[in-house]
CSV table of C-alpha atoms and ligand atoms in Angstrom, one decimal:
chain,number,residue,atom,x,y,z
A,83,MET,CA,-28.1,1.5,-11.0
A,84,GLN,CA,-25.4,-0.3,-9.0
A,85,THR,CA,-27.3,-0.9,-5.8
A,86,ARG,CA,-30.7,-1.6,-7.5
A,87,ASN,CA,-29.8,-5.2,-7.1
A,88,VAL,CA,-32.4,-6.7,-4.9
A,89,SER,CA,-33.7,-9.9,-6.5
A,90,THR,CA,-37.3,-8.6,-6.0
A,91,ASP,CA,-36.9,-5.8,-8.4
A,92,PRO,CA,-39.3,-6.7,-11.2
A,93,ARG,CA,-37.7,-4.2,-13.7
A,94,SER,CA,-34.4,-6.1,-13.6
A,95,GLY,CA,-34.2,-9.0,-16.0
A,96,ALA,CA,-30.6,-9.6,-15.0
A,97,THR,CA,-29.6,-12.8,-13.2
A,98,PHE,CA,-27.9,-12.9,-9.8
A,99,TYR,CA,-24.5,-12.9,-11.3
A,100,GLU,CA,-25.2,-9.8,-13.4
A,101,ARG,CA,-25.8,-7.7,-10.4
A,102,TYR,CA,-23.7,-6.3,-7.6
A,103,HIS,CA,-24.2,-7.7,-4.2
A,104,SER,CA,-23.9,-6.4,-0.7
A,105,LEU,CA,-21.5,-8.1,1.7
A,106,GLU,CA,-24.3,-9.8,3.5
A,107,ASP,CA,-25.6,-11.2,0.2
A,108,ILE,CA,-22.1,-12.5,-0.6
A,109,TYR,CA,-21.8,-14.2,2.8
A,110,PHE,CA,-25.2,-15.8,2.2
A,111,TRP,CA,-24.2,-16.8,-1.3
A,112,ILE,CA,-21.0,-18.5,0.0
A,113,ASN,CA,-23.0,-20.5,2.4
A,114,ARG,CA,-25.6,-21.4,-0.2
A,115,THR,CA,-23.0,-22.5,-2.7
A,116,GLN,CA,-21.4,-24.8,-0.2
A,117,HIS,CA,-24.7,-26.4,0.7
A,118,GLU,CA,-25.8,-26.8,-2.9
A,119,ARG,CA,-22.6,-28.4,-4.1
A,120,PRO,CA,-21.0,-30.1,-1.1
A,121,ASP,CA,-19.4,-32.6,-3.5
A,122,ILE,CA,-17.2,-29.9,-5.0
A,123,VAL,CA,-17.2,-26.8,-2.7
A,124,LYS,CA,-15.6,-26.5,0.7
A,125,VAL,CA,-15.5,-23.2,2.7
A,126,ILE,CA,-12.3,-22.4,4.5
A,127,LEU,CA,-12.0,-19.7,7.1
A,128,ILE,CA,-8.6,-18.1,6.6
A,129,GLY,CA,-8.8,-15.3,9.1
A,130,SER,CA,-10.8,-12.2,9.8
A,131,SER,CA,-10.7,-8.5,8.9
A,132,TYR,CA,-9.8,-5.6,11.1
A,133,GLU,CA,-13.4,-5.2,12.1
A,134,LYS,CA,-13.6,-8.9,12.7
A,135,ARG,CA,-15.5,-10.0,9.6
A,136,PRO,CA,-14.7,-13.6,8.4
A,137,LEU,CA,-12.4,-14.1,5.4
A,138,TYR,CA,-13.8,-17.1,3.6
A,139,VAL,CA,-12.1,-19.0,0.8
A,140,LEU,CA,-14.1,-21.4,-1.4
A,141,LYS,CA,-12.1,-24.5,-2.4
A,142,LEU,CA,-13.3,-26.0,-5.7
A,143,SER,CA,-12.1,-29.6,-6.0
A,144,VAL,CA,-13.6,-32.3,-8.2
A,145,ASN,CA,-11.2,-35.1,-7.3
A,146,ASN,CA,-8.3,-36.1,-5.1
A,147,ARG,CA,-5.6,-36.8,-7.6
A,148,PRO,CA,-2.2,-37.3,-6.0
A,149,ASN,CA,0.1,-34.3,-6.4
A,150,LYS,CA,-2.7,-32.1,-7.5
A,151,LYS,CA,-1.8,-28.5,-8.1
A,152,ALA,CA,-3.9,-25.4,-7.4
A,153,MET,CA,-4.8,-22.0,-8.6
A,154,TRP,CA,-5.6,-19.1,-6.2
A,155,ILE,CA,-7.9,-16.2,-7.1
A,156,ASP,CA,-8.6,-13.2,-4.9
A,157,CYS,CA,-11.1,-10.5,-5.5
A,158,GLY,CA,-11.9,-7.2,-3.7
A,159,ILE,CA,-8.6,-6.2,-2.3
A,160,HIS,CA,-9.7,-2.6,-3.2
A,161,ALA,CA,-13.1,-1.8,-1.9
A,162,ARG,CA,-14.5,0.3,-4.7
A,163,GLU,CA,-13.6,-2.1,-7.5
A,164,TRP,CA,-17.0,-3.8,-7.4
A,165,VAL,CA,-16.7,-5.8,-10.5
A,166,SER,CA,-13.9,-7.7,-8.9
A,167,PRO,CA,-16.0,-9.6,-6.2
A,168,ALA,CA,-18.6,-9.9,-9.0
A,169,PHE,CA,-16.0,-11.8,-11.0
A,170,CYS,CA,-15.2,-14.2,-8.2
A,171,LEU,CA,-18.9,-15.1,-7.9
A,172,TRP,CA,-19.1,-15.4,-11.7
A,173,PHE,CA,-16.0,-17.7,-11.8
A,174,VAL,CA,-17.4,-20.1,-9.1
A,175,HIS,CA,-20.8,-20.2,-10.8
A,176,HIS,CA,-19.3,-20.8,-14.2
A,177,SER,CA,-17.0,-23.5,-12.9
A,178,LEU,CA,-19.8,-25.4,-11.2
A,179,SER,CA,-22.2,-25.0,-14.2
A,180,PHE,CA,-19.8,-25.8,-17.0
A,181,TYR,CA,-17.6,-28.5,-15.5
A,182,ASN,CA,-19.8,-31.1,-17.3
A,183,LEU,CA,-20.4,-29.1,-20.4
A,184,ASN,CA,-17.2,-27.4,-21.3
A,185,GLU,CA,-14.0,-29.3,-22.1
A,186,ASP,CA,-11.6,-26.6,-21.1
A,187,MET,CA,-13.4,-26.1,-17.8
A,188,ARG,CA,-13.3,-29.8,-17.2
A,189,ASN,CA,-9.6,-30.0,-18.1
A,190,ILE,CA,-8.8,-27.2,-15.6
A,191,LEU,CA,-10.8,-28.6,-12.7
A,192,ASP,CA,-9.7,-32.2,-13.3
A,193,ASN,CA,-6.1,-31.0,-13.1
A,194,MET,CA,-6.2,-28.3,-10.4
A,195,ASP,CA,-8.1,-27.3,-7.3
A,196,VAL,CA,-9.1,-23.6,-7.2
A,197,TYR,CA,-9.1,-21.4,-4.1
A,198,VAL,CA,-11.4,-18.4,-4.4
A,199,LEU,CA,-11.4,-15.5,-1.9
A,200,PRO,CA,-14.4,-13.4,-3.1
A,201,VAL,CA,-13.8,-10.4,-0.8
A,202,MET,CA,-10.4,-9.9,0.6
A,203,ASN,CA,-11.3,-6.5,2.1
A,204,PRO,CA,-14.8,-6.9,3.5
A,205,ASP,CA,-14.7,-3.9,5.8
A,206,GLY,CA,-13.8,-1.6,2.9
A,207,TYR,CA,-16.4,-3.2,0.7
A,208,LYS,CA,-19.1,-2.8,3.3
A,209,TYR,CA,-18.1,0.9,3.7
A,210,THR,CA,-18.5,1.5,-0.1
A,211,TRP,CA,-22.1,0.3,0.3
A,212,THR,CA,-23.0,2.4,3.3
A,213,THR,CA,-20.8,5.5,3.4
A,214,ASN,CA,-18.3,6.2,0.6
A,215,ARG,CA,-18.6,4.5,-2.7
A,216,MET,CA,-15.0,5.5,-3.6
A,217,TRP,CA,-13.3,4.0,-0.6
A,218,ARG,CA,-10.2,1.9,-1.6
A,219,LYS,CA,-8.3,0.8,1.5
A,220,ASN,CA,-9.2,-1.4,4.5
A,221,ARG,CA,-10.7,0.3,7.6
A,222,SER,CA,-7.9,0.0,10.2
A,223,ALA,CA,-7.3,2.8,12.7
A,224,SER,CA,-4.0,3.7,14.2
A,225,ARG,CA,-3.1,5.8,17.3
A,226,SER,CA,-0.7,8.0,15.3
A,227,SER,CA,-3.2,9.4,12.8
A,228,ASN,CA,-6.8,10.3,12.4
A,229,CYS,CA,-6.9,8.9,8.9
A,230,ILE,CA,-8.3,5.4,8.5
A,231,GLY,CA,-7.1,2.6,6.2
A,232,VAL,CA,-4.2,0.8,4.7
A,233,ASP,CA,-3.8,0.0,1.0
A,234,LEU,CA,-3.7,-3.8,1.2
A,235,ASN,CA,-2.0,-3.9,-2.1
A,236,ARG,CA,0.9,-2.0,-0.6
A,237,ASN,CA,1.1,-4.0,2.6
A,238,PHE,CA,2.9,-7.1,1.4
A,239,ASP,CA,6.6,-7.8,1.8
A,240,ALA,CA,7.9,-6.9,-1.7
A,241,ASN,CA,10.1,-3.9,-1.6
A,242,TRP,CA,7.6,-2.7,1.0
A,243,CYS,CA,6.9,1.1,1.1
A,244,THR,CA,9.5,2.2,-1.4
A,245,GLU,CA,8.7,4.4,-4.4
A,246,GLY,CA,5.0,4.0,-5.5
A,247,ALA,CA,3.7,3.6,-1.9
A,248,SER,CA,3.4,6.1,0.9
A,249,ASP,CA,4.0,6.1,4.7
A,250,GLU,CA,1.4,8.8,5.1
A,251,HIS,CA,-1.8,7.4,6.6
A,252,CYS,CA,-4.0,9.9,4.8
A,253,THR,CA,-3.0,8.8,1.3
A,254,GLU,CA,-4.8,6.2,-0.8
A,255,ILE,CA,-1.5,4.2,-1.1
A,256,TYR,CA,-0.6,4.1,2.6
A,257,CYS,CA,1.6,1.0,3.1
A,258,GLY,CA,0.8,0.3,6.8
A,259,ALA,CA,3.0,0.2,9.8
A,260,PHE,CA,5.1,-2.8,8.6
A,261,PRO,CA,4.7,-5.6,6.0
A,262,GLU,CA,1.6,-7.7,6.7
A,263,SER,CA,0.5,-5.3,9.5
A,264,GLU,CA,-3.1,-5.8,8.4
A,265,PRO,CA,-5.1,-8.9,9.3
A,266,GLU,CA,-6.4,-9.2,5.7
A,267,SER,CA,-3.0,-9.3,4.1
A,268,GLN,CA,-1.6,-11.5,6.9
A,269,ALA,CA,-4.4,-14.0,6.4
A,270,VAL,CA,-3.8,-14.3,2.7
A,271,ALA,CA,0.0,-14.5,3.1
A,272,ASN,CA,-0.3,-17.2,5.8
A,273,PHE,CA,-2.6,-19.3,3.7
A,274,LEU,CA,-0.3,-19.0,0.7
A,275,ARG,CA,2.8,-19.8,2.7
A,276,ARG,CA,1.1,-22.9,4.0
A,277,HIS,CA,0.0,-24.0,0.5
A,278,LYS,CA,2.9,-22.7,-1.6
A,279,ASP,CA,3.9,-26.2,-2.7
A,280,VAL,CA,0.6,-26.8,-4.4
A,281,VAL,CA,-0.4,-23.3,-5.6
A,282,GLN,CA,1.0,-22.8,-9.1
A,283,ILE,CA,-1.0,-19.8,-10.2
A,284,TYR,CA,-1.7,-16.7,-8.2
A,285,LEU,CA,-4.4,-14.3,-9.6
A,286,SER,CA,-5.6,-11.0,-8.1
A,287,ILE,CA,-8.6,-9.3,-9.7
A,288,HIS,CA,-8.9,-5.5,-9.8
A,289,SER,CA,-10.5,-2.8,-11.9
A,290,TYR,CA,-10.3,-0.7,-13.9
A,291,SER,CA,-8.2,-0.1,-17.0
A,292,GLN,CA,-8.2,-3.4,-18.9
A,293,MET,CA,-4.8,-4.8,-18.3
A,294,LEU,CA,-3.2,-8.2,-17.7
A,295,LEU,CA,-0.2,-7.6,-15.5
A,296,PHE,CA,2.5,-9.8,-14.0
A,297,PRO,CA,5.5,-9.1,-11.7
A,298,TYR,CA,7.4,-7.1,-11.1
A,299,SER,CA,5.5,-4.0,-10.0
A,300,CYS,CA,7.9,-3.3,-7.1
A,301,THR,CA,11.0,-2.8,-9.3
A,302,LEU,CA,11.8,-2.2,-13.0
A,303,ASP,CA,13.8,-5.4,-13.0
A,304,GLU,CA,12.4,-8.3,-15.0
A,305,THR,CA,11.6,-11.6,-13.4
A,306,GLU,CA,13.5,-14.7,-14.4
A,307,ASN,CA,10.6,-16.0,-16.5
A,308,HIS,CA,9.5,-12.6,-17.9
A,309,ASN,CA,9.3,-13.7,-21.5
A,310,GLU,CA,7.2,-16.7,-20.5
A,311,LEU,CA,4.7,-14.6,-18.6
A,312,LEU,CA,4.7,-12.0,-21.3
A,313,GLU,CA,3.8,-14.6,-23.9
A,314,MET,CA,1.0,-16.0,-21.7
A,315,VAL,CA,-0.8,-12.7,-21.2
A,316,GLN,CA,-0.3,-11.8,-24.9
A,317,ILE,CA,-2.1,-15.0,-25.9
A,318,ALA,CA,-4.9,-14.2,-23.3
A,319,ALA,CA,-5.2,-10.6,-24.6
A,320,GLN,CA,-5.4,-11.9,-28.2
A,321,LYS,CA,-8.3,-14.2,-27.3
A,322,ILE,CA,-10.1,-11.3,-25.6
A,323,ARG,CA,-9.6,-9.2,-28.7
A,324,ARG,CA,-10.8,-12.0,-31.0
A,325,TYR,CA,-13.9,-13.0,-29.0
A,326,TYR,CA,-15.0,-9.7,-27.4
A,327,LYS,CA,-13.4,-7.1,-29.7
A,328,ASN,CA,-11.9,-5.4,-26.6
A,329,ASN,CA,-8.3,-4.4,-26.0
A,330,TYR,CA,-6.3,-5.3,-23.0
A,331,LYS,CA,-2.8,-4.0,-22.4
A,332,TYR,CA,-0.3,-6.4,-21.0
A,333,GLY,CA,3.1,-6.5,-19.5
A,334,SER,CA,5.0,-6.3,-16.2
A,335,GLY,CA,3.3,-4.0,-13.7
A,336,ALA,CA,6.1,-1.5,-13.3
A,337,LYS,CA,6.6,-1.0,-17.0
A,338,THR,CA,2.9,-1.1,-18.0
A,339,ILE,CA,1.4,1.2,-15.3
A,340,TYR,CA,3.6,2.3,-12.5
A,341,LEU,CA,6.0,1.3,-9.7
A,342,ALA,CA,3.8,0.0,-6.9
A,343,PRO,CA,5.7,-2.0,-4.3
A,344,GLY,CA,4.1,-4.2,-1.6
A,345,GLY,CA,1.6,-5.9,-3.9
A,346,SER,CA,0.3,-9.4,-3.4
A,347,ASP,CA,1.3,-10.6,-6.9
A,348,ASP,CA,5.0,-9.7,-6.5
A,349,TRP,CA,5.0,-11.2,-3.0
A,350,ALA,CA,3.4,-14.4,-4.2
A,351,TYR,CA,5.9,-14.5,-7.1
A,352,ASN,CA,8.8,-14.2,-4.6
A,353,LEU,CA,7.3,-16.9,-2.5
A,354,GLY,CA,7.8,-19.2,-5.5
A,355,ILE,CA,4.4,-19.0,-7.3
A,356,LYS,CA,6.0,-18.3,-10.7
A,357,TYR,CA,2.7,-17.8,-12.5
A,358,SER,CA,1.5,-14.7,-10.7
A,359,PHE,CA,-0.9,-12.1,-12.3
A,360,THR,CA,-3.0,-9.1,-11.6
A,361,PHE,CA,-5.9,-8.4,-13.9
A,362,GLU,CA,-7.5,-5.0,-14.2
A,363,LEU,CA,-11.0,-5.6,-15.6
A,364,GLN,CA,-13.3,-3.2,-17.5
A,365,ASP,CA,-13.5,-0.4,-18.3
A,366,ARG,CA,-10.9,2.1,-19.5
A,367,GLY,CA,-12.4,5.0,-17.7
A,368,ARG,CA,-15.8,5.8,-19.1
A,369,TYR,CA,-17.5,4.6,-15.9
A,370,GLY,CA,-14.4,3.6,-14.1
A,371,PHE,CA,-15.1,2.0,-10.7
A,372,LEU,CA,-18.9,2.7,-11.3
A,373,LEU,CA,-19.2,0.1,-14.1
A,374,PRO,CA,-23.0,-0.4,-14.6
A,375,PRO,CA,-24.4,-3.8,-13.8
A,376,SER,CA,-25.3,-4.3,-17.4
A,377,HIS,CA,-21.6,-4.5,-18.2
A,378,ILE,CA,-20.8,-7.2,-15.6
A,379,SER,CA,-21.4,-10.1,-17.9
A,380,ARG,CA,-19.0,-8.9,-20.6
A,381,ALA,CA,-16.4,-7.8,-18.2
A,382,CYS,CA,-16.5,-11.2,-16.4
A,383,ASN,CA,-16.5,-13.2,-19.6
A,384,GLU,CA,-13.4,-11.4,-20.8
A,385,ALA,CA,-11.6,-12.0,-17.6
A,386,LEU,CA,-12.8,-15.6,-17.6
A,387,THR,CA,-11.2,-16.1,-21.0
A,388,ALA,CA,-7.9,-14.8,-19.7
A,389,VAL,CA,-8.1,-17.0,-16.5
A,390,LYS,CA,-8.9,-20.1,-18.5
A,391,THR,CA,-6.2,-19.4,-21.1
A,392,ILE,CA,-3.6,-19.0,-18.4
A,393,ALA,CA,-4.7,-22.1,-16.4
A,394,LEU,CA,-4.7,-24.3,-19.6
A,395,LEU,CA,-1.2,-23.0,-20.6
A,396,VAL,CA,0.2,-23.8,-17.1
A,397,ILE,CA,-1.4,-27.3,-17.2
A,398,GLU,CA,0.1,-27.8,-20.6
A,399,LYS,CA,3.6,-26.6,-19.6
A,400,THR,CA,3.8,-28.4,-16.3
A,401,GLN,CA,2.3,-31.7,-17.5
A,402,ALA,CA,4.5,-31.9,-20.6
A,403,PRO,CA,7.0,-34.6,-20.3
A,404,THR,CA,10.3,-33.3,-19.1
A,405,SER,CA,13.4,-33.8,-21.0
A,406,PRO,CA,15.7,-36.6,-19.6
A,407,LEU,CA,18.5,-34.3,-18.5
B,508,LIG,O1,-2.1,-0.1,-7.9
B,508,LIG,C1,-2.6,-1.2,-7.7
B,508,LIG,O2,-2.6,-1.7,-6.6
B,508,LIG,C2,-3.3,-1.9,-8.8
B,508,LIG,N1,-4.1,-1.0,-9.6
B,508,LIG,S1,-5.5,-0.4,-9.0
B,508,LIG,O3,-6.0,0.7,-9.9
B,508,LIG,N2,-6.6,-1.5,-9.0
B,508,LIG,O4,-5.3,0.0,-7.7
B,508,LIG,C3,-2.2,-2.6,-9.7
B,508,LIG,C4,-1.5,-3.7,-9.0
B,508,LIG,C5,-0.4,-4.2,-9.8
B,508,LIG,N3,0.5,-5.0,-9.0
B,508,LIG,C6,1.3,-4.5,-8.0
B,508,LIG,N4,1.3,-3.2,-7.8
B,508,LIG,N5,2.0,-5.3,-7.3
B,509,LIG,ZN1,-7.2,-2.4,-7.3
């Protein structure tokens, strides 16, 4: 069901965005999107993967306001979480289609640029299409082990490789040789370091388990703005419940799921991006990573609701007149 996605399949009434796409299709889509909307979309090469595949970021920008802030969204850190890249494509499509039609979307894009990395782990994603659907890590090899792959979400410099990660190559949560040892995590970290003054919101899209998480995951300590982040995801989860009758758990990563150090959200938070989140999309385990394509639309609309809610709240908070202290 998941790979029966070719556009020529006459049995499928689903649109492009309601199907899963091979890595080649996604690269083609990136190129096509840029050519169709050169007024809004720019493609930025931020680095390449271990197997030398390009890491492209789409920058959505409708104007050049001075001091314009930005939101970052990455998808596909974990190879088998196919609904995640599907969300990044969905988000870009929705932004481009609804900018002129939807007031919230216009408010968001008028006030911030959006950087979208549709597939952070292209080598792993490719591998899930060709060889092992359940692959999670990237595909890097090392001299000291026969096991392949580093968990990119344990490879960032946030209490790196402490409890909740592993220094054993053969595990699913191998942290790598050192923080940012992997070209994929390094490319993202370098880009965010260069843009940390404009990027206000960091979002990382995963599946599954239906959760809206925020830092910290690398320690049980609370962040300085814990209550603010908690309130934001609570509002987002409420909206999802109201519009889609679906329940999302929310809270800090360490308290809501488990200690998991070396994650991109915690690292981005410590870099100074105080609105940092990880979303776990549908479902809660019935299909798990094998979410059927017929569920993509609902899963993505729910996530979109959360993304829009958070972006609007940040715009409201940071554009509110400051008190004259
Ligand atoms: O463990 C993870 O990396 C994420 N869950 S998943 O099932 N998609 O693998 C949760 C990430 C939460 N954030 C951090 N651990 N920093
Ligand atoms: Zn994941």
